[in-house]
Short mmCIF file of C-alpha atoms in Angstrom, two decimals:
data_model
loop_
_atom_site.label_atom_id
_atom_site.label_comp_id
_atom_site.label_asym_id
_atom_site.label_seq_id
_atom_site.Cartn_x
_atom_site.Cartn_y
_atom_site.Cartn_z
CA MET A 19 74.35 105.95 61.22
CA ALA A 20 74.46 102.87 59.14
CA THR A 21 78.11 102.36 60.07
CA ASP A 22 77.22 102.57 63.65
CA TRP A 23 74.51 100.02 63.38
CA LEU A 24 76.93 97.70 61.47
CA LEU A 25 79.41 98.02 64.35
CA VAL A 26 76.71 97.30 66.93
CA ASN A 27 75.58 94.15 64.96
CA ASP A 28 79.16 92.98 64.59
CA ILE A 29 79.65 93.18 68.40
CA ARG A 30 76.27 91.51 69.04
CA GLY A 31 77.24 88.75 66.62
CA TRP A 32 80.65 88.27 68.14
CA VAL A 33 79.00 87.99 71.74
CA GLN A 34 76.58 85.41 70.50
CA THR A 35 79.25 83.22 69.04
CA ALA A 36 82.08 83.85 71.67
CA SER A 37 82.79 81.52 74.54
CA PRO A 38 82.18 82.75 78.01
CA THR A 39 85.86 82.86 78.55
CA GLN A 40 86.42 85.04 75.53
CA VAL A 41 83.62 87.34 76.68
CA TYR A 42 85.11 87.56 80.20
CA LEU A 43 88.57 88.30 78.93
CA ALA A 44 87.24 91.06 76.61
CA ILE A 45 85.41 92.73 79.44
CA VAL A 46 88.37 92.57 81.66
CA GLY A 47 90.67 93.94 78.94
CA LEU A 48 88.22 96.87 78.14
CA GLY A 49 87.82 97.50 81.79
CA THR A 50 91.64 97.52 82.28
CA VAL A 51 92.07 99.91 79.33
CA GLY A 52 89.30 102.12 80.64
CA TYR A 53 90.88 102.13 84.19
CA LEU A 54 94.34 103.04 82.82
CA VAL A 55 92.97 105.83 80.69
CA GLY A 56 91.00 107.19 83.54
CA TYR A 57 94.01 106.89 85.83
CA VAL A 58 96.23 108.86 83.36
CA ILE A 59 93.68 111.59 82.95
CA TYR A 60 93.25 111.93 86.62
CA GLN A 61 96.99 112.03 87.32
CA ARG A 62 97.63 114.62 84.55
CA TYR A 63 94.74 116.96 84.86
CA PHE A 64 92.92 116.46 88.31
CA HIS A 65 95.44 115.11 90.74
CA PRO A 66 96.32 117.68 93.47
CA LEU A 67 99.91 117.73 92.08
CA ALA A 68 98.81 118.19 88.49
CA LYS A 69 99.71 121.81 88.48
CA PHE A 70 103.35 121.08 88.97
CA PRO A 71 105.39 120.45 85.80
CA GLY A 72 107.44 117.38 85.15
CA PRO A 73 108.04 114.40 82.83
CA PHE A 74 104.92 112.62 81.66
CA TRP A 75 105.97 109.22 82.95
CA ALA A 76 106.90 110.54 86.31
CA SER A 77 103.32 111.88 86.86
CA VAL A 78 101.80 108.30 86.34
CA THR A 79 104.37 105.95 87.80
CA ASN A 80 107.23 105.59 90.26
CA PHE A 81 108.99 103.32 87.79
CA TRP A 82 110.20 106.52 86.08
CA LYS A 83 112.46 107.05 89.07
CA VAL A 84 113.61 103.42 89.17
CA TYR A 85 114.60 103.76 85.54
CA GLU A 86 116.46 106.96 86.19
CA LEU A 87 118.24 105.30 89.12
CA SER A 88 119.17 102.30 86.86
CA THR A 89 121.28 104.69 84.70
CA LEU A 90 123.56 105.12 87.78
CA ALA A 91 123.43 108.95 87.09
CA LEU A 92 120.27 109.89 88.91
CA PRO A 93 121.62 113.19 90.42
CA THR A 94 122.86 114.46 87.02
CA ARG A 95 119.66 113.57 85.22
CA MET A 96 117.59 115.19 87.97
CA CYS A 97 119.52 118.32 87.55
CA ARG A 98 118.63 118.25 83.86
CA VAL A 99 115.01 117.73 84.71
CA HIS A 100 115.05 120.78 86.89
CA GLU A 101 116.78 122.84 84.07
CA LYS A 102 113.94 121.82 81.82
CA TYR A 103 110.87 122.15 84.06
CA GLY A 104 111.96 124.72 86.76
CA PRO A 105 112.61 124.79 90.56
CA VAL A 106 109.75 122.54 91.50
CA VAL A 107 109.24 119.36 89.57
CA ARG A 108 106.83 116.55 89.84
CA ILE A 109 108.88 113.42 89.88
CA GLY A 110 106.36 110.82 91.00
CA PRO A 111 102.57 110.45 91.22
CA ASP A 112 102.74 111.89 94.74
CA ASP A 113 106.41 113.34 94.71
CA LEU A 114 107.83 116.74 94.30
CA SER A 115 111.55 117.65 93.96
CA PHE A 116 112.51 121.19 95.05
CA ASN A 117 115.72 123.07 93.89
CA ILE A 118 115.59 126.18 95.93
CA PRO A 119 117.29 126.92 99.27
CA GLU A 120 113.97 128.25 100.57
CA ALA A 121 112.75 124.70 100.73
CA ILE A 122 115.36 123.47 103.22
CA ALA A 123 113.71 124.67 106.40
CA PRO A 124 110.02 123.89 105.68
CA ILE A 125 110.88 120.26 104.55
CA TYR A 126 113.76 119.26 106.83
CA LYS A 127 113.64 121.65 109.90
CA VAL A 128 110.12 121.24 111.08
CA GLY A 129 110.54 117.88 112.75
CA ARG A 130 107.42 115.74 113.20
CA LYS A 131 105.32 118.33 111.29
CA MET A 132 106.86 116.81 108.13
CA PRO A 133 108.11 113.29 108.83
CA LYS A 134 110.06 111.00 106.53
CA GLY A 135 108.11 109.57 103.77
CA ILE A 136 107.36 105.87 102.80
CA PHE A 137 110.51 105.82 100.75
CA TYR A 138 112.67 105.03 103.87
CA ASN A 139 110.81 101.69 104.34
CA GLY A 140 113.12 100.37 101.65
CA TYR A 141 116.11 100.79 103.88
CA VAL A 142 114.85 98.73 106.80
CA SER A 143 117.08 95.69 106.94
CA THR A 144 116.17 94.23 110.33
CA VAL A 145 114.33 96.56 112.62
CA PRO A 146 114.00 100.39 112.04
CA ASP A 147 117.26 102.18 112.73
CA ILE A 148 118.09 105.87 113.36
CA PHE A 149 118.27 106.50 109.66
CA SER A 150 115.19 104.53 108.28
CA THR A 151 112.63 104.89 111.06
CA ARG A 152 109.67 107.08 110.17
CA ASP A 153 108.51 107.09 113.76
CA GLU A 154 109.57 110.48 115.14
CA ASP A 155 109.22 109.22 118.81
CA LEU A 156 111.43 106.36 118.04
CA HIS A 157 113.92 108.62 116.44
CA ALA A 158 113.90 110.93 119.41
CA LEU A 159 114.48 108.00 121.65
CA ARG A 160 117.39 106.67 119.49
CA LEU A 161 119.06 110.23 119.62
CA LYS A 162 118.89 110.27 123.37
CA GLN A 163 120.36 106.75 123.49
CA ILE A 164 122.95 106.91 120.81
CA GLY A 165 123.71 110.68 120.44
CA PRO A 166 125.97 110.92 123.30
CA GLY A 167 128.24 108.34 121.75
CA LEU A 168 128.48 110.25 118.55
CA THR A 169 129.71 113.58 119.97
CA VAL A 170 133.25 114.77 119.30
CA SER A 171 134.18 114.34 122.91
CA ALA A 172 133.01 110.71 122.84
CA LEU A 173 134.81 110.07 119.57
CA LYS A 174 138.07 111.27 121.11
CA HIS A 175 138.07 107.92 123.07
CA MET A 176 137.86 106.18 119.78
CA GLU A 177 140.71 108.10 118.05
CA PRO A 178 143.25 105.41 118.70
CA VAL A 179 141.22 103.13 116.46
CA PHE A 180 141.48 105.73 113.66
CA ASN A 181 145.18 106.03 114.21
CA THR A 182 145.66 102.33 113.80
CA HIS A 183 143.99 102.12 110.49
CA ILE A 184 145.46 105.36 109.16
CA GLY A 185 148.86 103.77 110.06
CA LYS A 186 148.02 100.90 107.83
CA LEU A 187 147.12 103.18 104.97
CA VAL A 188 150.42 105.04 105.45
CA THR A 189 152.24 101.73 105.30
CA LYS A 190 150.55 100.97 102.02
CA ILE A 191 151.43 104.36 100.59
CA ASN A 192 155.04 103.93 101.72
CA GLY A 193 155.29 100.76 99.71
CA HIS A 194 154.44 102.59 96.56
CA VAL A 195 156.79 105.36 97.39
CA GLU A 196 159.69 102.85 97.80
CA ALA A 197 158.72 100.91 94.72
CA GLY A 198 158.01 103.95 92.61
CA THR A 199 154.77 102.45 91.47
CA VAL A 200 151.48 104.18 90.72
CA LEU A 201 148.96 104.28 93.62
CA ASP A 202 145.17 103.91 93.10
CA LEU A 203 144.32 106.29 96.00
CA LYS A 204 140.60 105.62 95.49
CA GLU A 205 141.05 101.92 96.22
CA ALA A 206 143.33 102.63 99.21
CA LEU A 207 140.83 105.03 100.72
CA ALA A 208 137.97 102.64 100.18
CA LEU A 209 139.72 99.76 101.95
CA TYR A 210 140.63 102.12 104.81
CA GLY A 211 137.00 103.39 105.01
CA TYR A 212 135.69 99.86 105.26
CA ASP A 213 138.16 98.81 107.93
CA ILE A 214 137.74 101.71 110.19
CA THR A 215 134.03 101.74 110.02
CA ALA A 216 133.84 97.95 110.59
CA GLN A 217 136.14 98.28 113.54
CA LEU A 218 134.05 101.09 115.01
CA ALA A 219 130.70 99.50 114.21
CA PHE A 220 131.56 95.88 115.19
CA ASP A 221 134.73 95.98 117.08
CA THR A 222 136.24 93.60 114.42
CA ASP A 223 139.24 94.24 112.15
CA PHE A 224 138.07 93.02 108.71
CA ASN A 225 141.77 93.51 107.60
CA SER A 226 140.60 94.79 104.12
CA GLN A 227 143.67 96.86 103.72
CA ALA A 228 145.89 93.73 103.80
CA THR A 229 143.57 91.46 101.73
CA GLY A 230 142.49 94.05 99.24
CA GLN A 231 138.93 92.55 99.52
CA LEU A 232 136.11 95.05 99.69
CA PRO A 233 132.36 93.97 99.93
CA PRO A 234 129.90 95.44 97.64
CA LEU A 235 128.49 97.93 100.16
CA ASN A 236 126.91 99.99 97.38
CA ASN A 237 124.47 97.08 96.85
CA HIS A 238 122.60 98.04 99.99
CA PHE A 239 122.10 101.58 98.78
CA LEU A 240 120.92 100.39 95.31
CA LEU A 241 118.57 97.87 96.86
CA GLY A 242 117.29 100.49 99.40
CA ASN A 243 116.68 102.95 96.65
CA ILE A 244 114.73 100.48 94.49
CA TYR A 245 112.62 99.34 97.31
CA GLY A 246 112.22 102.92 98.57
CA LEU A 247 111.04 104.28 95.22
CA LEU A 248 108.59 101.52 94.83
CA ALA A 249 107.60 101.43 98.54
CA ASN A 250 103.93 101.74 97.87
CA LEU A 251 104.12 98.11 96.40
CA LEU A 252 105.91 96.69 99.47
CA PRO A 253 105.71 93.99 100.72
CA GLN A 254 104.58 92.45 97.47
CA LEU A 255 107.50 93.98 95.63
CA ALA A 256 109.97 92.40 97.97
CA THR A 257 108.42 89.04 97.35
CA TRP A 258 108.20 89.33 93.57
CA SER A 259 111.47 91.10 92.91
CA ALA A 260 113.38 88.48 94.80
CA LEU A 261 112.79 86.12 92.02
CA LEU A 262 114.79 88.41 89.61
CA PRO A 263 118.43 87.23 89.42
CA SER A 264 119.80 90.69 89.74
CA VAL A 265 117.77 91.65 92.83
CA LYS A 266 118.39 88.17 94.25
CA ARG A 267 122.17 88.93 94.13
CA LEU A 268 121.56 92.24 95.87
CA LEU A 269 119.62 90.53 98.56
CA GLU A 270 122.20 87.77 99.03
CA SER A 271 124.92 90.45 99.31
CA ARG A 272 123.00 92.38 102.00
CA ASN A 273 122.25 89.11 103.93
CA ASP A 274 125.86 87.98 103.81
CA LEU A 275 126.98 91.32 105.23
CA LYS A 276 124.22 91.09 107.93
CA ARG A 277 125.34 87.63 109.00
CA ILE A 278 128.89 88.92 109.47
CA ALA A 279 127.63 91.91 111.43
CA GLU A 280 125.33 89.94 113.71
CA GLY A 281 128.11 87.43 114.54
CA SER A 282 130.45 90.37 115.50
CA VAL A 283 127.73 92.03 117.62
CA ARG A 284 127.03 88.65 119.42
CA LYS A 285 130.69 88.14 120.23
CA SER A 286 131.09 91.59 121.56
CA LEU A 287 127.92 91.38 123.76
CA GLU A 288 129.34 88.23 125.40
CA SER A 289 132.67 89.92 126.29
CA HIS A 290 131.67 93.52 126.83
CA ASN A 291 132.51 95.36 130.08
CA ASN A 292 130.16 98.05 130.85
CA GLU A 293 132.63 99.79 133.19
CA THR A 294 135.20 100.62 130.49
CA GLU A 295 135.14 103.77 128.42
CA PRO A 296 133.74 102.90 124.96
CA GLY A 297 136.61 102.68 122.49
CA THR A 298 134.48 101.80 119.54
CA LEU A 299 130.97 102.70 118.34
CA LEU A 300 129.70 99.15 119.06
CA ALA A 301 130.77 99.53 122.65
CA ALA A 302 128.89 102.91 122.73
CA LEU A 303 125.81 101.24 121.34
CA ILE A 304 125.98 98.49 123.91
CA ASN A 305 126.20 101.00 126.78
CA ALA A 306 123.66 103.42 125.20
CA LYS A 307 120.54 104.01 127.26
CA ASP A 308 117.75 106.65 127.49
CA PRO A 309 118.86 109.14 130.24
CA ASP A 310 115.26 109.45 131.42
CA SER A 311 113.97 105.93 131.40
CA GLY A 312 117.27 103.96 131.47
CA LYS A 313 116.00 101.93 128.42
CA LYS A 314 118.81 100.14 126.55
CA LEU A 315 119.03 98.75 123.02
CA THR A 316 118.09 95.20 122.37
CA GLU A 317 120.45 93.00 120.46
CA ASP A 318 118.31 93.31 117.22
CA GLU A 319 118.49 97.18 117.64
CA ILE A 320 122.25 97.08 118.17
CA ASN A 321 122.58 94.91 115.05
CA SER A 322 120.52 97.39 113.03
CA GLU A 323 122.24 100.47 114.13
CA ALA A 324 125.74 99.04 113.74
CA PHE A 325 124.73 97.82 110.28
CA VAL A 326 123.50 101.05 109.10
CA PHE A 327 126.65 102.86 110.32
CA LEU A 328 128.84 100.41 108.44
CA VAL A 329 126.98 100.71 105.15
CA ALA A 330 126.21 104.41 105.26
CA GLY A 331 129.54 105.45 106.80
CA SER A 332 132.40 103.66 105.12
CA HIS A 333 131.94 104.33 101.36
CA THR A 334 130.46 107.83 101.70
CA THR A 335 133.45 108.96 103.81
CA SER A 336 136.07 107.42 101.51
CA SER A 337 134.34 108.73 98.47
CA ALA A 338 134.21 112.17 99.90
CA MET A 339 138.08 112.05 100.54
CA VAL A 340 138.54 110.85 96.88
CA ALA A 341 136.51 113.93 95.65
CA LEU A 342 138.39 116.36 97.92
CA LEU A 343 141.94 115.16 97.05
CA PHE A 344 141.07 114.86 93.24
CA TYR A 345 139.83 118.54 93.16
CA MET A 346 142.76 119.78 95.36
CA HIS A 347 145.35 118.05 92.98
CA GLN A 348 143.63 119.06 89.72
CA ASN A 349 144.12 122.86 90.74
CA PRO A 350 147.74 123.75 91.09
CA THR A 351 146.88 127.04 92.85
CA VAL A 352 144.75 125.30 95.33
CA ILE A 353 147.22 122.50 96.32
CA LYS A 354 150.05 125.00 96.59
CA ARG A 355 148.03 127.05 99.04
CA VAL A 356 146.98 123.91 100.94
CA ARG A 357 150.66 122.95 101.40
CA GLU A 358 151.66 126.49 102.47
CA GLU A 359 148.89 126.48 105.05
CA LEU A 360 149.86 122.97 106.37
CA ASP A 361 153.46 123.99 106.70
CA ALA A 362 152.67 127.19 108.56
CA ALA A 363 150.18 125.64 110.97
CA LEU A 364 151.94 122.27 111.50
CA PRO A 365 155.62 123.04 111.13
CA GLY A 366 158.11 120.25 111.02
CA GLN A 367 157.64 116.40 110.51
CA GLN A 368 155.24 116.02 113.35
CA SER A 369 153.88 112.58 114.61
CA MET A 370 151.21 111.10 112.46
CA PRO A 371 148.38 110.57 112.29
CA TYR A 372 147.54 114.05 113.49
CA ASP A 373 145.27 114.69 116.42
CA PHE A 374 141.77 115.73 115.37
CA THR A 375 141.29 118.46 117.90
CA GLY A 376 141.58 121.93 116.50
CA LEU A 377 142.51 121.12 112.96
CA ASP A 378 139.53 122.97 111.51
CA SER A 379 140.54 126.20 113.31
CA LYS A 380 144.25 125.85 112.45
CA LEU A 381 143.50 125.09 108.82
CA PRO A 382 140.84 127.43 107.46
CA TYR A 383 141.67 127.05 103.87
CA ILE A 384 141.54 123.24 103.99
CA LEU A 385 138.22 123.56 105.80
CA ALA A 386 136.95 125.71 102.87
CA CYS A 387 138.31 123.01 100.41
CA ILE A 388 136.37 120.37 102.25
CA ARG A 389 133.11 122.33 102.16
CA GLU A 390 133.62 123.17 98.48
CA SER A 391 134.23 119.42 97.64
CA PHE A 392 131.08 118.62 99.54
CA ARG A 393 129.26 121.14 97.42
CA MET A 394 130.79 119.92 94.19
CA SER A 395 130.30 116.12 94.55
CA PRO A 396 128.03 115.26 97.49
CA THR A 397 128.60 111.53 98.06
CA ALA A 398 125.11 110.75 99.53
CA ALA A 399 123.01 112.22 96.71
CA LEU A 400 119.68 110.59 97.61
CA LEU A 401 116.21 111.70 97.12
CA LEU A 402 115.21 112.23 100.78
CA PRO A 403 111.36 112.68 100.74
CA HIS A 404 109.42 114.00 103.71
CA GLU A 405 105.66 113.82 103.68
CA VAL A 406 103.21 116.64 104.14
CA ILE A 407 100.70 115.44 106.81
CA ASN A 408 99.00 118.85 107.67
CA PRO A 409 95.48 118.52 106.34
CA ALA A 410 95.79 122.12 105.21
CA GLY A 411 99.00 121.35 103.26
CA ALA A 412 102.31 123.17 103.61
CA ASN A 413 103.83 126.24 102.22
CA ILE A 414 107.39 125.61 100.79
CA GLY A 415 108.92 128.84 99.48
CA ASP A 416 106.26 130.44 97.15
CA TYR A 417 104.58 127.10 96.62
CA HIS A 418 101.54 125.66 98.42
CA VAL A 419 101.78 121.80 98.57
CA PRO A 420 98.74 119.57 99.44
CA LYS A 421 98.56 116.94 102.07
CA GLY A 422 100.03 113.61 101.17
CA ALA A 423 102.80 114.99 98.89
CA ASN A 424 106.35 113.75 99.37
CA CYS A 425 108.86 116.58 99.06
CA SER A 426 112.57 116.26 98.67
CA ILE A 427 115.83 118.13 97.75
CA LEU A 428 118.56 116.50 95.87
CA SER A 429 121.85 117.78 97.18
CA THR A 430 123.68 117.72 93.80
CA CYS A 431 121.05 119.84 92.18
CA LEU A 432 120.88 122.44 95.00
CA HIS A 433 124.71 122.52 95.12
CA HIS A 434 124.84 123.27 91.35
CA ASN A 435 121.90 125.68 91.12
CA PRO A 436 123.37 128.66 89.16
CA ASP A 437 120.75 131.01 90.75
CA VAL A 438 122.45 130.34 94.20
CA TRP A 439 126.14 129.62 93.21
CA GLY A 440 126.52 131.58 90.04
CA HIS A 441 127.47 130.49 86.51
CA ASP A 442 130.75 129.11 87.71
CA HIS A 443 129.01 126.48 89.86
CA ASP A 444 130.82 123.73 88.05
CA GLU A 445 134.30 125.12 89.12
CA PHE A 446 135.98 124.11 92.29
CA ASN A 447 136.50 127.39 94.13
CA PRO A 448 137.19 127.03 97.91
CA ASP A 449 137.13 130.83 98.23
CA ARG A 450 133.33 130.60 98.29
CA PHE A 451 133.70 129.45 101.88
CA MET A 452 136.64 131.74 102.92
CA PRO A 453 135.57 134.91 104.86
CA GLY A 454 137.07 137.91 103.29
CA SER A 455 137.18 136.48 99.77
CA PRO A 456 135.34 138.15 97.02
CA SER A 457 133.57 134.86 96.23
CA TYR A 458 132.48 134.41 99.91
CA LYS A 459 128.93 134.70 101.01
CA PRO A 460 127.99 133.95 104.68
CA GLU A 461 124.73 132.18 103.58
CA TYR A 462 126.53 129.67 101.52
CA LEU A 463 127.18 127.41 104.54
CA SER A 464 123.48 127.18 105.23
CA MET A 465 122.88 125.82 101.87
CA LEU A 466 125.19 122.89 102.06
CA PHE A 467 123.27 119.69 102.01
CA HIS A 468 125.98 117.06 102.10
CA PHE A 469 124.97 115.65 105.46
CA GLY A 470 121.29 116.83 105.08
CA GLN A 471 119.90 119.32 107.61
CA GLY A 472 117.49 119.44 110.49
CA ASN A 473 117.03 116.83 113.17
CA ARG A 474 117.26 113.96 110.71
CA GLN A 475 120.59 114.99 109.24
CA CYS A 476 123.36 112.35 109.18
CA ALA A 477 123.84 111.10 112.77
CA GLY A 478 127.39 109.90 112.06
CA ARG A 479 128.69 113.15 110.45
CA ASN A 480 131.27 113.68 113.33
CA ILE A 481 132.82 110.20 112.58
CA ALA A 482 133.05 111.16 108.94
CA LEU A 483 134.64 114.46 109.62
CA MET A 484 137.08 113.00 111.99
CA SER A 485 138.17 110.53 109.32
CA ILE A 486 138.41 113.13 106.69
CA TRP A 487 140.48 115.56 108.73
CA LYS A 488 142.92 113.03 110.07
CA VAL A 489 143.49 111.14 106.82
CA VAL A 490 143.75 114.14 104.55
CA VAL A 491 146.00 116.21 106.81
CA THR A 492 148.26 113.20 107.40
CA LEU A 493 148.53 112.48 103.66
CA LEU A 494 149.07 116.03 102.42
CA LYS A 495 151.61 116.97 105.12
CA ASN A 496 153.76 113.97 104.45
CA TYR A 497 153.39 113.12 100.73
CA GLU A 498 153.21 114.85 97.34
CA PHE A 499 150.59 113.41 95.03
CA GLU A 500 150.13 113.99 91.31
CA LEU A 501 147.27 112.93 89.21
CA LEU A 502 148.25 110.74 86.33
CA ASP A 503 145.67 112.47 84.16
CA PRO A 504 145.27 116.01 85.54
CA LYS A 505 142.71 116.82 82.81
CA GLU A 506 140.39 114.00 83.78
CA LYS A 507 136.84 114.98 84.44
CA PHE A 508 135.51 113.86 87.86
CA VAL A 509 132.44 111.73 87.15
CA MET A 510 130.53 109.77 89.75
CA ILE A 511 128.71 106.49 89.51
CA GLU A 512 125.54 106.92 91.63
CA THR A 513 123.79 104.11 93.28
CA GLY A 514 122.51 106.25 96.11
CA VAL A 515 126.11 106.76 97.21
CA GLY A 516 128.45 108.36 94.84
CA ASP A 517 131.68 106.59 93.72
CA LYS A 518 134.19 108.04 91.32
CA LYS A 519 134.13 106.41 88.04
CA GLY A 520 137.26 104.49 87.38
CA PRO A 521 140.45 104.48 89.62
CA MET A 522 142.40 107.53 90.86
CA ASN A 523 145.79 106.70 89.74
CA MET A 524 148.40 108.98 91.31
CA ARG A 525 152.23 109.28 91.51
CA VAL A 526 153.39 109.77 95.06
CA LYS A 527 156.58 110.72 96.83
CA ARG A 528 157.53 111.94 100.36
CA ARG A 529 157.48 115.57 101.21
CA VAL A 530 160.44 117.18 102.78
CA ALA A 531 159.68 118.41 106.29
CA VAL A 532 159.22 122.21 106.42
#
């Protein structure tokens, strides 16, 4: 008791002698400490998501996710988090990550009942686009306007553009064959991916395959992820973070690319002929209209849609081809079977590039390889949160989730869940997707999340698949590749889009026609 009185007297004496500023700062400091203690206690024990396990820091701040993203290994680290805490993990004050296939439908296949969360605000570069918009009515309108230009039949009119850029890729490979030099196939495919996507999106040949210059497209994903994960602080975050040199460089990179894109769109608008069949995605965007109202896209909306297709489509597609070709050539049995299937289905030295139509039905084993590479190394390994808006909450699998929670599935974790794929989930086994094989299960296809699922899945997936099929079949039919280091482990650098760490150096020679 005497000690207590001494403490009170000490405080009273300090207050009597302290300046008003010192007293004010002390009150503010104590208030801040009290608020923080109360906030942490609430988040840990009384928040509606407190019952879900997860890292301590994740429960109190979204900066935990930003830190994990900064390691450039977010998917791998998230998989470890699920291994430690279980199938449903709290990864933010209001965020849950699910690693069960039963969560796909209730999160991603219920449309406007569970719309995209605030995370997507971080990806808006000009006006909301088909990927970033959280407005389900606007998304439905965009699908009606743009969707017809993204069908396989519409893309057939654009196939000559693919053929032109694949021809340039073949010329580059021929140069290495004739010189007997090692080819970095990762770089070659990245340059092709940028050129073909830029040509489709902006009707402009950026000629990257000739110059060897590739803009840092991953910066847009990294910036979008950072802003998206901290979206509750926007727009203040955008203002403050722009003062940081690293973020400033990311913003400058995005703005430089936007200026190039806007100039290309403006030029195409001035010379566009509405009567001609669209030979590029940009032409399809200019022609696009709502079949019900006739409403067309504004110039800003065309800029936004073309920009997102360039950024989202070029590197993800080339990176997917890199993963596919790496896994094929690291497995002698697989590549032997691939070549045998190619020679049986496409005998002789046929014209190249190959026509896209019917390749998937003629080449079922290569189709299985594509699907297995999607499973092994999904290139768009993003947290894609959708928000529970029903006041009664939502039932996701065996879990009840309250209103306001953001729920997501990370493709890498789902694709490597041993309870789904078995203890050999880290092994490349295309037979998982080959009917009749002991490894095959018909439900596996419904658990692939490479393009997402539901009405908000990747709108440009047909463009990606056309590139993958045409390029991979052309290369494997006409060349023999060999990894310089066949024992190399495939590791991805993750900025929101996966990119193989280091080059993919290969020896290459022409195949003899069979």
